Short mmCIF file of C-alpha atoms in Angstrom, two decimals:
data_model
loop_
_atom_site.label_atom_id
_atom_site.label_comp_id
_atom_site.label_asym_id
_atom_site.label_seq_id
_atom_site.Cartn_x
_atom_site.Cartn_y
_atom_site.Cartn_z
CA MET A 157 0.00 0.00 0.00
CA PRO A 158 1.59 3.32 -1.04
CA PRO A 159 2.31 5.90 1.66
CA LYS A 160 -0.09 8.78 2.21
CA SER A 161 0.46 11.98 0.31
CA LYS A 162 2.41 14.77 2.00
CA TRP A 163 -0.68 16.95 1.74
CA TRP A 164 -2.45 14.92 4.43
CA LYS A 165 -0.64 16.92 7.09
CA TYR A 166 -2.96 19.81 6.18
CA PHE A 167 -6.21 17.78 6.37
CA HIS A 168 -8.26 15.73 8.84
CA GLU A 169 -9.77 12.42 7.65
CA GLY A 170 -13.19 11.55 9.09
CA SER A 171 -14.66 8.16 9.90
CA GLU A 172 -17.65 8.35 7.51
CA LYS A 173 -17.51 7.62 3.77
CA TYR A 174 -17.75 10.42 1.22
CA ARG A 175 -21.35 10.39 -0.03
CA ILE A 176 -21.84 7.12 -2.00
CA ASP A 177 -18.09 6.45 -2.42
CA ARG A 178 -17.23 3.11 -0.78
CA PHE A 179 -13.46 3.68 -0.80
CA HIS A 180 -12.82 7.29 0.20
CA SER A 181 -13.79 9.02 3.42
CA LYS A 182 -14.81 12.57 4.22
CA ALA A 183 -11.97 15.00 4.83
CA TRP A 184 -11.75 18.51 6.29
CA CYS A 185 -9.16 21.21 5.81
CA LEU A 186 -7.35 21.75 9.14
CA SER A 187 -7.06 25.48 8.46
CA CYS A 188 -10.81 25.69 7.86
CA LEU A 189 -11.46 23.65 11.00
CA GLN A 190 -9.23 25.90 13.07
CA HIS A 191 -10.91 28.97 11.63
CA TYR A 192 -14.32 27.46 12.42
CA ALA A 193 -13.20 26.53 15.95
CA ARG A 194 -12.00 30.09 16.61
CA ILE A 195 -15.39 31.46 15.50
CA LYS A 196 -17.18 29.00 17.79
CA GLN A 197 -14.88 29.87 20.69
CA ASP A 198 -15.68 33.55 20.26
CA GLU A 199 -19.39 32.72 20.32
CA GLU A 200 -19.04 30.51 23.40
CA LEU A 201 -16.92 33.12 25.15
CA ALA A 202 -19.74 35.63 24.74
CA THR A 203 -22.15 33.00 26.11
CA VAL A 204 -19.88 32.38 29.12
CA ARG A 205 -19.79 36.08 29.88
CA SER A 206 -23.59 36.21 29.81
CA GLY A 207 -23.75 33.35 32.31
CA SER A 208 -25.49 30.84 30.01
CA LEU A 209 -22.42 28.60 29.61
CA GLN A 210 -19.83 27.49 32.13
CA SER A 211 -16.72 27.14 29.97
CA VAL A 212 -15.39 27.41 26.43
CA ARG A 213 -14.54 24.20 24.56
CA SER A 214 -11.08 23.61 23.15
CA GLU A 215 -10.42 23.47 19.40
CA ALA A 216 -10.14 19.67 19.49
CA GLU A 217 -13.44 19.31 21.35
CA ILE A 218 -15.26 21.61 18.94
CA ILE A 219 -13.94 19.75 15.89
CA ARG A 220 -14.71 16.33 17.36
CA GLU A 221 -18.22 17.19 18.60
CA ASP A 222 -19.31 19.24 15.58
CA GLU A 223 -18.02 16.90 12.89
CA GLY A 224 -21.30 14.98 12.68
CA CYS A 225 -23.64 17.95 12.29
CA SER A 226 -22.30 21.48 11.99
CA LEU A 227 -19.48 20.62 9.56
CA GLN A 228 -21.51 18.53 7.12
CA GLN A 229 -21.48 21.18 4.39
CA SER A 230 -17.70 21.74 4.31
CA TYR A 231 -16.20 18.28 3.85
CA LEU A 232 -14.08 17.13 0.89
CA GLU A 233 -13.38 13.79 -0.72
CA ALA A 234 -10.30 12.11 0.75
CA MET A 235 -8.34 12.04 -2.53
CA THR A 236 -5.08 13.85 -3.25
CA TYR A 237 -6.57 15.67 -6.22
CA SER A 238 -9.50 16.94 -4.13
CA LEU A 239 -7.20 17.98 -1.30
CA CYS A 240 -4.85 19.91 -3.59
CA SER A 241 -7.81 21.55 -5.35
CA HIS A 242 -9.08 23.00 -2.10
CA GLY A 243 -8.13 26.64 -2.59
CA CYS A 244 -8.49 27.62 1.06
CA GLN A 245 -7.28 31.15 1.80
CA GLN A 246 -6.65 30.06 5.40
CA GLY A 247 -4.25 27.29 4.36
CA PRO A 248 -0.43 27.22 4.14
CA SER A 249 1.38 29.08 1.39
CA ASP A 250 2.95 25.96 -0.20
CA LEU A 251 -0.50 24.40 -0.66
CA ARG A 252 -1.85 27.55 -2.29
CA GLN A 253 1.25 27.80 -4.48
CA THR A 254 0.84 24.18 -5.59
CA GLU A 255 -2.75 24.86 -6.61
CA GLN A 256 -1.75 28.01 -8.52
CA ASP A 257 1.02 26.09 -10.34
CA ARG A 258 -1.45 23.36 -11.27
CA LEU A 259 -3.93 25.88 -12.66
CA GLN A 260 -1.16 27.61 -14.61
CA ARG A 261 -0.12 24.31 -16.21
CA CYS A 262 -3.74 23.59 -17.15
CA ARG A 263 -4.02 27.05 -18.72
CA GLN A 264 -0.82 26.53 -20.71
CA ARG A 265 -2.02 23.15 -22.01
CA GLN A 266 -5.28 24.71 -23.13
CA GLU A 267 -3.46 27.52 -24.93
CA SER A 268 -1.13 25.08 -26.69
CA SER A 269 -4.00 22.78 -27.67
CA PHE A 270 -6.21 25.52 -29.07
CA GLY A 271 -3.59 28.02 -30.17
CA HIS A 272 -4.29 27.48 -33.88
CA THR A 273 -8.06 27.45 -33.67
CA LEU A 274 -10.42 30.31 -34.40
CA PRO A 275 -10.45 33.15 -31.87
CA ALA A 276 -13.08 33.08 -29.16
CA ALA A 277 -16.29 34.99 -29.60
CA LYS A 278 -16.28 38.61 -28.45
CA HIS A 279 -18.68 37.98 -25.59
CA GLN A 280 -16.33 35.39 -24.02
CA ARG A 281 -13.91 36.69 -21.42
CA VAL A 282 -10.99 34.99 -19.72
CA SER A 283 -10.36 36.09 -16.15
CA ASP A 284 -6.79 36.56 -14.93
CA SER A 285 -7.75 35.61 -11.37
CA SER A 286 -7.51 32.02 -10.20
CA PRO A 287 -10.78 30.09 -9.77
CA PHE A 288 -11.95 29.59 -6.21
CA TYR A 289 -12.54 26.06 -4.99
CA GLY A 290 -14.23 25.19 -1.71
CA GLU A 291 -15.17 27.52 1.11
CA ALA A 292 -12.91 30.14 2.57
CA ALA A 293 -14.51 29.42 5.93
CA PRO A 294 -17.10 26.80 6.92
CA VAL A 295 -20.69 27.89 7.37
CA VAL A 296 -21.38 28.44 11.05
CA LYS A 297 -24.12 25.98 11.90
CA TRP A 298 -26.90 26.59 14.37
CA PRO A 299 -26.37 25.52 17.98
CA ASN A 300 -27.83 22.18 18.98
CA SER A 301 -30.86 23.71 20.70
CA LYS A 302 -31.89 25.67 17.61
CA GLN A 303 -31.15 22.69 15.36
CA GLU A 304 -33.44 20.47 17.46
CA GLN A 305 -36.22 23.06 17.29
CA PHE A 306 -35.77 23.29 13.52
CA ALA A 307 -36.07 19.51 13.15
CA THR A 308 -39.19 19.50 15.35
CA ASP A 309 -40.87 22.26 13.34
CA LEU A 310 -39.90 20.51 10.09
CA CYS A 311 -41.64 17.35 11.32
CA LYS A 312 -44.78 19.36 12.14
CA LEU A 313 -44.61 21.07 8.73
CA PHE A 314 -44.46 17.72 6.90
CA ILE A 315 -47.46 16.43 8.87
CA ALA A 316 -49.53 19.62 8.50
CA CYS A 317 -48.93 19.77 4.73
CA ASN A 318 -49.29 16.00 4.25
CA VAL A 319 -45.77 15.72 2.80
CA ALA A 320 -44.28 12.23 2.48
CA TRP A 321 -41.29 11.50 4.72
CA TRP A 322 -39.10 10.49 1.77
CA ALA A 323 -39.29 14.07 0.47
CA VAL A 324 -36.67 15.15 3.02
CA GLU A 325 -34.14 13.00 1.11
CA HIS A 326 -34.98 14.58 -2.26
CA PRO A 327 -31.84 16.21 -3.74
CA PHE A 328 -33.66 19.38 -4.80
CA LEU A 329 -35.16 19.90 -1.34
CA ARG A 330 -31.74 19.47 0.25
CA GLN A 331 -30.18 21.82 -2.29
CA PHE A 332 -32.89 24.39 -1.55
CA PHE A 333 -32.18 24.35 2.18
CA ALA A 334 -28.42 24.33 1.62
CA THR A 335 -28.76 27.41 -0.60
CA TYR A 336 -31.16 29.52 1.44
CA ILE A 337 -30.73 28.14 4.99
CA PRO A 338 -27.14 26.85 5.01
CA ALA A 339 -26.91 27.08 8.79
CA ALA A 340 -29.57 24.37 9.18
CA THR A 341 -28.81 20.66 9.01
CA LEU A 342 -31.63 18.62 7.50
CA PRO A 343 -32.39 15.38 9.35
CA GLY A 344 -32.72 12.19 7.35
CA GLN A 345 -35.94 10.35 6.61
CA LYS A 346 -35.41 7.74 9.33
CA VAL A 347 -34.58 10.36 11.94
CA LEU A 348 -37.50 12.63 11.00
CA SER A 349 -40.10 9.85 10.87
CA GLY A 350 -38.51 7.94 13.75
CA ARG A 351 -36.96 9.65 16.75
CA ILE A 352 -38.31 13.15 16.11
CA LEU A 353 -41.85 11.94 15.35
CA LYS A 354 -41.89 9.74 18.45
CA GLU A 355 -40.72 12.65 20.61
CA GLU A 356 -43.52 14.85 19.24
CA ALA A 357 -46.06 12.07 19.79
CA GLU A 358 -44.93 11.82 23.41
CA LYS A 359 -45.40 15.58 23.82
CA VAL A 360 -48.94 15.34 22.44
CA LEU A 361 -49.70 12.43 24.76
CA GLU A 362 -48.37 14.39 27.73
CA ASP A 363 -50.54 17.38 26.77
CA MET A 364 -53.55 15.07 26.54
CA ARG A 365 -52.82 13.64 30.00
CA HIS A 366 -52.67 17.15 31.40
CA GLU A 367 -55.93 18.22 29.74
CA VAL A 368 -58.07 15.19 30.67
CA ASN A 369 -56.56 14.31 34.05
CA GLY A 370 -59.28 13.85 36.68
CA LYS A 371 -62.13 14.82 34.34
CA PHE A 372 -65.30 13.05 33.28
CA ALA A 373 -65.16 11.84 29.68
CA THR A 374 -67.37 10.39 26.97
CA GLY A 375 -65.76 7.76 24.76
CA GLN A 376 -66.59 7.13 21.13
CA THR A 377 -65.67 4.28 18.80
CA ASP A 378 -65.95 4.09 15.02
CA GLY A 379 -64.47 2.07 12.21
CA TRP A 380 -63.22 2.83 8.71
CA LYS A 381 -60.91 1.54 6.00
CA ASN A 382 -57.62 3.23 5.17
CA ILE A 383 -56.02 3.62 1.75
CA ALA A 384 -54.59 0.09 2.06
CA LYS A 385 -58.14 -1.28 2.59
CA SER A 386 -57.30 -2.27 6.17
CA SER A 387 -60.23 -2.26 8.60
CA LEU A 388 -59.46 0.05 11.50
CA ILE A 389 -61.20 0.79 14.79
CA GLY A 390 -60.42 4.04 16.60
CA SER A 391 -61.57 5.67 19.83
CA ILE A 392 -61.65 9.24 21.12
CA VAL A 393 -62.52 11.02 24.37
CA ASN A 394 -63.71 14.62 24.32
CA PRO A 395 -62.29 14.63 21.46
CA TRP A 396 -58.72 13.40 22.06
CA LEU A 397 -57.63 10.51 19.87
CA LEU A 398 -56.82 7.33 21.80
CA ASN A 399 -55.64 4.15 20.06
CA ILE A 400 -56.13 2.68 16.58
CA PHE A 401 -56.58 -1.08 16.12
CA ASN A 402 -56.19 -3.01 12.87
CA ILE A 403 -59.00 -5.58 12.85
CA SER A 404 -58.70 -6.68 9.21
CA ALA A 405 -58.13 -10.32 10.20
CA THR A 406 -60.59 -10.26 13.11
CA VAL A 407 -64.25 -11.27 13.09
CA LYS A 408 -66.36 -8.09 13.23
CA SER A 409 -68.53 -9.16 16.17
CA ALA A 410 -70.01 -7.32 19.13
CA GLU A 411 -67.91 -9.40 21.54
CA ASN A 412 -64.62 -8.47 19.85
CA LEU A 413 -65.65 -4.81 19.72
CA LEU A 414 -66.53 -4.98 23.42
CA ALA A 415 -63.04 -6.27 24.24
CA LEU A 416 -61.48 -3.30 22.41
CA VAL A 417 -63.75 -0.81 24.19
CA ILE A 418 -62.96 -2.31 27.60
CA SER A 419 -59.22 -2.03 26.86
CA GLU A 420 -59.73 1.64 25.94
CA ILE A 421 -61.69 2.29 29.15
CA LYS A 422 -58.85 0.68 31.12
CA TYR A 423 -56.34 2.88 29.26
CA CYS A 424 -58.36 6.02 30.06
CA THR A 425 -58.65 5.06 33.72
CA GLU A 426 -55.10 3.87 34.43
CA VAL A 427 -53.01 6.00 32.05
CA LEU A 428 -55.03 9.18 31.49
CA HIS A 429 -56.72 9.14 34.93
CA THR A 430 -60.14 10.04 33.53
CA VAL A 431 -63.59 8.82 34.55
CA ILE A 432 -65.59 7.36 31.65
CA VAL A 433 -69.28 8.20 32.16
CA ALA A 434 -70.64 7.44 28.67
CA TRP A 435 -69.77 5.61 25.47
CA CYS A 436 -71.08 6.39 21.99
CA THR A 437 -71.12 4.37 18.76
CA ASP A 438 -73.02 4.33 15.49
CA ALA A 439 -76.32 2.50 15.08
CA SER A 440 -75.13 -0.66 13.33
CA GLY A 441 -76.33 -4.02 14.67
CA GLU A 442 -72.99 -5.09 16.16
CA SER A 443 -72.38 -1.67 17.71
CA ARG A 444 -75.84 -1.64 19.26
CA LYS A 445 -75.27 -5.10 20.73
CA MET A 446 -71.86 -4.04 22.02
CA ARG A 447 -73.42 -1.09 23.87
CA ARG A 448 -75.93 -3.43 25.50
CA LEU A 449 -73.14 -5.77 26.64
CA LEU A 450 -71.08 -2.82 27.85
CA GLN A 451 -73.92 -1.52 30.00
CA GLN A 452 -74.41 -4.97 31.51
CA LYS A 453 -70.75 -5.05 32.51
CA PHE A 454 -70.57 -1.38 33.61
CA PRO A 455 -74.11 -0.32 34.65
CA TRP A 456 -72.97 3.21 35.53
CA ILE A 457 -71.83 3.97 31.97
CA ILE A 458 -74.42 5.64 29.73
CA THR A 459 -74.49 4.19 26.21
CA VAL A 460 -75.89 6.34 23.41
CA ASP A 461 -76.21 6.41 19.63
CA CYS A 462 -74.14 8.80 17.55
CA TRP A 463 -76.81 11.29 16.52
CA ALA A 464 -74.77 12.58 13.60
CA HIS A 465 -75.16 9.06 12.16
CA GLN A 466 -78.85 9.14 13.04
CA ILE A 467 -79.41 12.39 11.13
CA ASN A 468 -77.79 10.79 8.09
CA LEU A 469 -80.26 7.90 8.45
CA VAL A 470 -83.07 10.46 8.61
CA VAL A 471 -81.89 11.83 5.25
CA GLY A 472 -82.16 8.32 3.83
CA ASP A 473 -85.67 7.98 5.26
CA TYR A 474 -86.61 11.33 3.71
CA PHE A 475 -85.80 10.05 0.22
CA LYS A 476 -88.08 7.04 0.86
CA LEU A 477 -91.14 9.14 1.74
CA LYS A 478 -92.37 9.65 -1.83
CA SER A 479 -91.22 8.41 -5.20
CA THR A 480 -91.13 11.97 -6.54
CA VAL A 481 -88.48 12.88 -3.95
CA SER A 482 -86.15 10.05 -4.93
CA HIS A 483 -86.84 10.58 -8.65
CA THR A 484 -85.92 14.25 -8.41
CA MET A 485 -82.68 13.40 -6.61
CA ASP A 486 -81.92 10.65 -9.13
CA ASP A 487 -82.40 13.09 -12.02
CA ALA A 488 -80.11 15.63 -10.38
CA LEU A 489 -77.42 12.98 -9.86
CA GLU A 490 -77.73 11.78 -13.47
CA VAL A 491 -77.17 15.32 -14.77
CA ALA A 492 -74.12 15.90 -12.57
CA LYS A 493 -72.68 12.45 -13.34
CA TRP A 494 -73.15 12.78 -17.11
CA PHE A 495 -71.35 16.12 -17.33
CA ASN A 496 -68.51 14.91 -15.09
CA ASN A 497 -68.04 11.79 -17.25
CA HIS A 498 -67.78 13.68 -20.57
CA SER A 499 -64.81 16.01 -20.69
CA ARG A 500 -65.91 18.00 -23.75
CA ALA A 501 -69.39 18.62 -22.33
CA LEU A 502 -67.80 19.64 -19.04
CA GLY A 503 -65.50 22.02 -20.91
CA LEU A 504 -68.46 23.58 -22.72
CA LEU A 505 -70.21 24.03 -19.37
CA HIS A 506 -67.09 25.68 -17.98
CA ASP A 507 -67.01 28.16 -20.88
CA GLN A 508 -70.74 28.83 -20.48
CA GLN A 509 -70.21 29.64 -16.79
CA VAL A 510 -67.40 32.06 -17.64
CA THR A 511 -69.74 33.82 -20.06
CA HIS A 512 -72.70 34.04 -17.68
CA TYR A 513 -70.95 34.57 -14.34
CA GLY A 514 -68.11 36.85 -15.34
CA GLY A 515 -65.12 34.54 -15.18
CA ARG A 516 -66.30 32.37 -12.27
CA ALA A 517 -66.63 28.64 -12.95
CA LEU A 518 -67.81 26.03 -10.43
CA ARG A 519 -67.60 22.24 -10.42
CA LEU A 520 -70.52 19.85 -10.17
CA ILE A 521 -70.61 17.84 -6.94
CA LEU A 522 -71.46 14.15 -6.66
CA PRO A 523 -72.48 12.80 -3.22
CA VAL A 524 -70.36 10.24 -1.38
CA ILE A 525 -71.95 7.94 1.18
CA THR A 526 -69.49 8.96 3.92
CA HIS A 527 -70.03 12.69 3.27
CA TRP A 528 -73.31 13.22 5.04
CA THR A 529 -74.09 16.67 3.62
CA ALA A 530 -73.18 15.86 0.02
CA HIS A 531 -76.76 15.45 -1.30
CA TYR A 532 -77.60 18.94 -0.10
CA LEU A 533 -74.44 20.30 -1.73
CA THR A 534 -75.29 18.54 -5.00
CA CYS A 535 -78.70 20.23 -5.11
CA THR A 536 -77.25 23.60 -4.13
CA ARG A 537 -74.56 23.48 -6.82
CA LEU A 538 -77.01 22.48 -9.57
CA LEU A 539 -79.28 25.37 -8.62
CA GLU A 540 -76.30 27.73 -8.74
CA LEU A 541 -75.48 26.52 -12.27
CA GLU A 542 -79.09 26.30 -13.51
CA LYS A 543 -78.82 29.26 -15.89
CA ALA A 544 -75.54 28.07 -17.43
CA ILE A 545 -76.69 24.46 -17.83
CA ARG A 546 -80.05 25.30 -19.39
CA THR A 547 -78.57 27.91 -21.73
CA LEU A 548 -75.90 25.44 -22.86
CA VAL A 549 -78.50 22.75 -23.58
CA LEU A 550 -80.72 25.13 -25.56
CA GLU A 551 -77.94 26.76 -27.59
CA GLN A 552 -75.67 23.74 -28.25
CA HIS A 553 -78.07 20.81 -28.27
CA GLU A 554 -76.48 19.04 -31.24
CA VAL A 555 -72.93 19.67 -30.00
CA LEU A 556 -73.67 18.00 -26.66
CA ILE A 557 -75.07 14.92 -28.40
CA ALA A 558 -72.00 14.79 -30.67
CA CYS A 559 -69.76 14.80 -27.57
CA VAL A 560 -70.62 11.18 -26.80
CA GLY A 561 -69.72 9.70 -30.20
CA ASP A 562 -71.74 7.62 -32.65
CA LYS A 563 -73.01 4.81 -30.40
CA ARG A 564 -76.79 4.66 -30.20
CA ASP A 565 -76.93 4.01 -26.44
CA ALA A 566 -74.63 6.93 -25.64
CA ARG A 567 -76.61 9.31 -27.87
CA ASP A 568 -79.90 8.17 -26.30
CA LYS A 569 -78.42 8.79 -22.84
CA ALA A 570 -77.32 12.28 -23.87
CA GLN A 571 -80.82 13.00 -25.19
CA SER A 572 -82.37 11.84 -21.91
CA ILE A 573 -80.05 14.15 -19.92
CA ILE A 574 -81.03 17.06 -22.16
CA SER A 575 -84.70 16.22 -21.61
CA ILE A 576 -84.19 16.27 -17.84
CA VAL A 577 -82.46 19.65 -17.99
CA VAL A 578 -85.14 21.32 -20.11
CA THR A 579 -87.94 19.92 -17.92
CA GLU A 580 -89.30 22.83 -15.92
CA SER A 581 -90.36 20.69 -12.97
CA LEU A 582 -86.76 19.78 -12.12
CA TRP A 583 -85.88 23.37 -11.28
CA SER A 584 -88.89 25.39 -10.21
CA ASN A 585 -92.66 25.61 -9.88
CA ALA A 586 -94.85 23.94 -12.48
CA VAL A 587 -98.62 23.78 -12.66
CA ASN A 588 -99.24 20.05 -12.29
CA CYS A 589 -96.33 19.00 -10.06
CA SER A 590 -96.18 18.60 -6.29
CA LEU A 591 -93.57 20.57 -4.39
CA THR A 592 -91.32 17.54 -4.04
CA CYS A 593 -90.73 17.56 -7.81
CA TYR A 594 -88.74 20.72 -7.59
CA LEU A 595 -85.05 20.75 -6.96
CA ASP A 596 -85.26 24.00 -5.05
CA MET A 597 -87.81 22.49 -2.62
CA LEU A 598 -85.61 19.42 -2.23
CA GLN A 599 -82.70 21.67 -1.34
CA LYS A 600 -84.79 23.57 1.21
CA HIS A 601 -85.90 20.32 2.87
CA LEU A 602 -82.32 19.02 3.11
CA GLU A 603 -80.87 22.25 4.48
CA PRO A 604 -82.14 21.85 8.10
CA LEU A 605 -80.89 18.25 8.16
CA THR A 606 -77.50 19.37 6.85
CA ILE A 607 -77.21 22.01 9.57
CA ALA A 608 -78.25 19.43 12.18
CA ALA A 609 -75.59 16.97 10.98
CA ASN A 610 -72.87 19.61 11.26
CA VAL A 611 -74.07 20.64 14.74
CA LEU A 612 -74.20 17.07 16.06
CA GLN A 613 -70.82 16.02 14.64
CA ALA A 614 -69.03 18.98 16.25
CA ASP A 615 -66.40 18.39 18.94
CA ASN A 616 -68.48 20.17 21.59
CA ALA A 617 -71.83 18.45 20.90
CA GLN A 618 -73.54 17.25 24.10
CA LEU A 619 -76.76 15.44 24.94
CA ASP A 620 -78.62 18.71 25.48
CA THR A 621 -77.38 19.79 22.02
CA VAL A 622 -79.04 16.68 20.58
CA LEU A 623 -82.31 17.47 22.36
CA MET A 624 -82.39 21.09 21.18
CA THR A 625 -81.52 20.06 17.61
CA LEU A 626 -84.27 17.45 17.46
CA GLY A 627 -86.75 19.97 18.82
CA SER A 628 -85.71 22.48 16.18
CA LEU A 629 -86.11 19.90 13.40
CA TYR A 630 -89.56 18.94 14.70
CA GLY A 631 -90.64 22.58 14.65
CA ILE A 632 -89.32 23.13 11.12
CA PHE A 633 -90.82 20.04 9.50
CA SER A 634 -94.15 20.46 11.32
CA GLN A 635 -94.70 23.52 9.15
CA VAL A 636 -93.51 21.94 5.88
CA GLU A 637 -95.73 19.92 3.57
CA ILE A 638 -93.77 16.98 2.20
#
């Protein structure tokens, strides 16, 4: 193995590898390190004088302790060429002279190689000064306390903006921070989504313990499926999130749900030191049976339905009252669905809105079963766009039919949608139609139920809120002819 180059006496070789190089380590210029250490000592001396620090670290301690974080932006590759190319103005004169000689030889070779070629363009200029390689002095990194706060806030930022953890490893993101916030050291993906996230979760848990300690609480359990189609069960208390259980491989029975609820009650009692006085679930068969079993085991716990779910069931019952109600809603959904499924027709509707509403264009809304107020929003949006839709159908009837192609079924469907739109009874009063035929009446009937659903699904909804809401709904619909 050949001996090390003489230039190594001016550099410090680290223990970590240089980026993805498996053979060469990171290296630091000793002159740069000493310059950095002197800057840090001056900062620490000022801190000692203010009484916030007991003593100033030595140069060796600063270099050893800061190598892993504060000096990450100033390392070199441990190769002789890289070391000699480091044009540090703090370094020894022989090293700087060697670099200048090397650059001069390169310049002479270029002149000899291209001496007989055409002259350079007028806009090209050759500088007489030597190029600068590396940093004259390392960037002074933030102290550990500020760096930890930065990493914590970065974790919160990723969560609040729904940014994937791998994004912190993206080269452009790291280049952005290195350019505009060079004093900050970005944590890696594993650190950000591991240690830092766990520390923040512990802080949230501690805050929850402080808020609910010694208080009476109402628990609530509900299930859903995540993006991976896993069946999850979660619980909350007033309205702090407790634990999430993956029950994908478990039988969805009242007995298994009861076991989960009992474990949550035990967690609230022993860990959070709260007193559970009530438990709430939706109105499904297994949930209702679980509440009955829970009350048999804990007679002092009040078990209640989730009235936000109940209001959604009332909306379903409303559509079953008369066929004209469901037919009107079906027609409205068919219109919204047809436009959303045909891009050209949707584009024509967009242009028609810009013409009628002065540059403002809205999207049609289709209801989703888990979005309890979506049927009301569908009716409201169609009524907002009534003028644009009806004008488009009347003025560009043939164009809309041509949007679907030449198939007979598609053209018949387009014609049926046009017939629905031009029918007066869908939108407003007609002579021989009951009130439930009209979309505007349907919207007015759904509005109180929509408000009730939002009131009863709020974080601060209580049993007296349910009673007042039901009384208000009774008063409203007692005066409405359905």
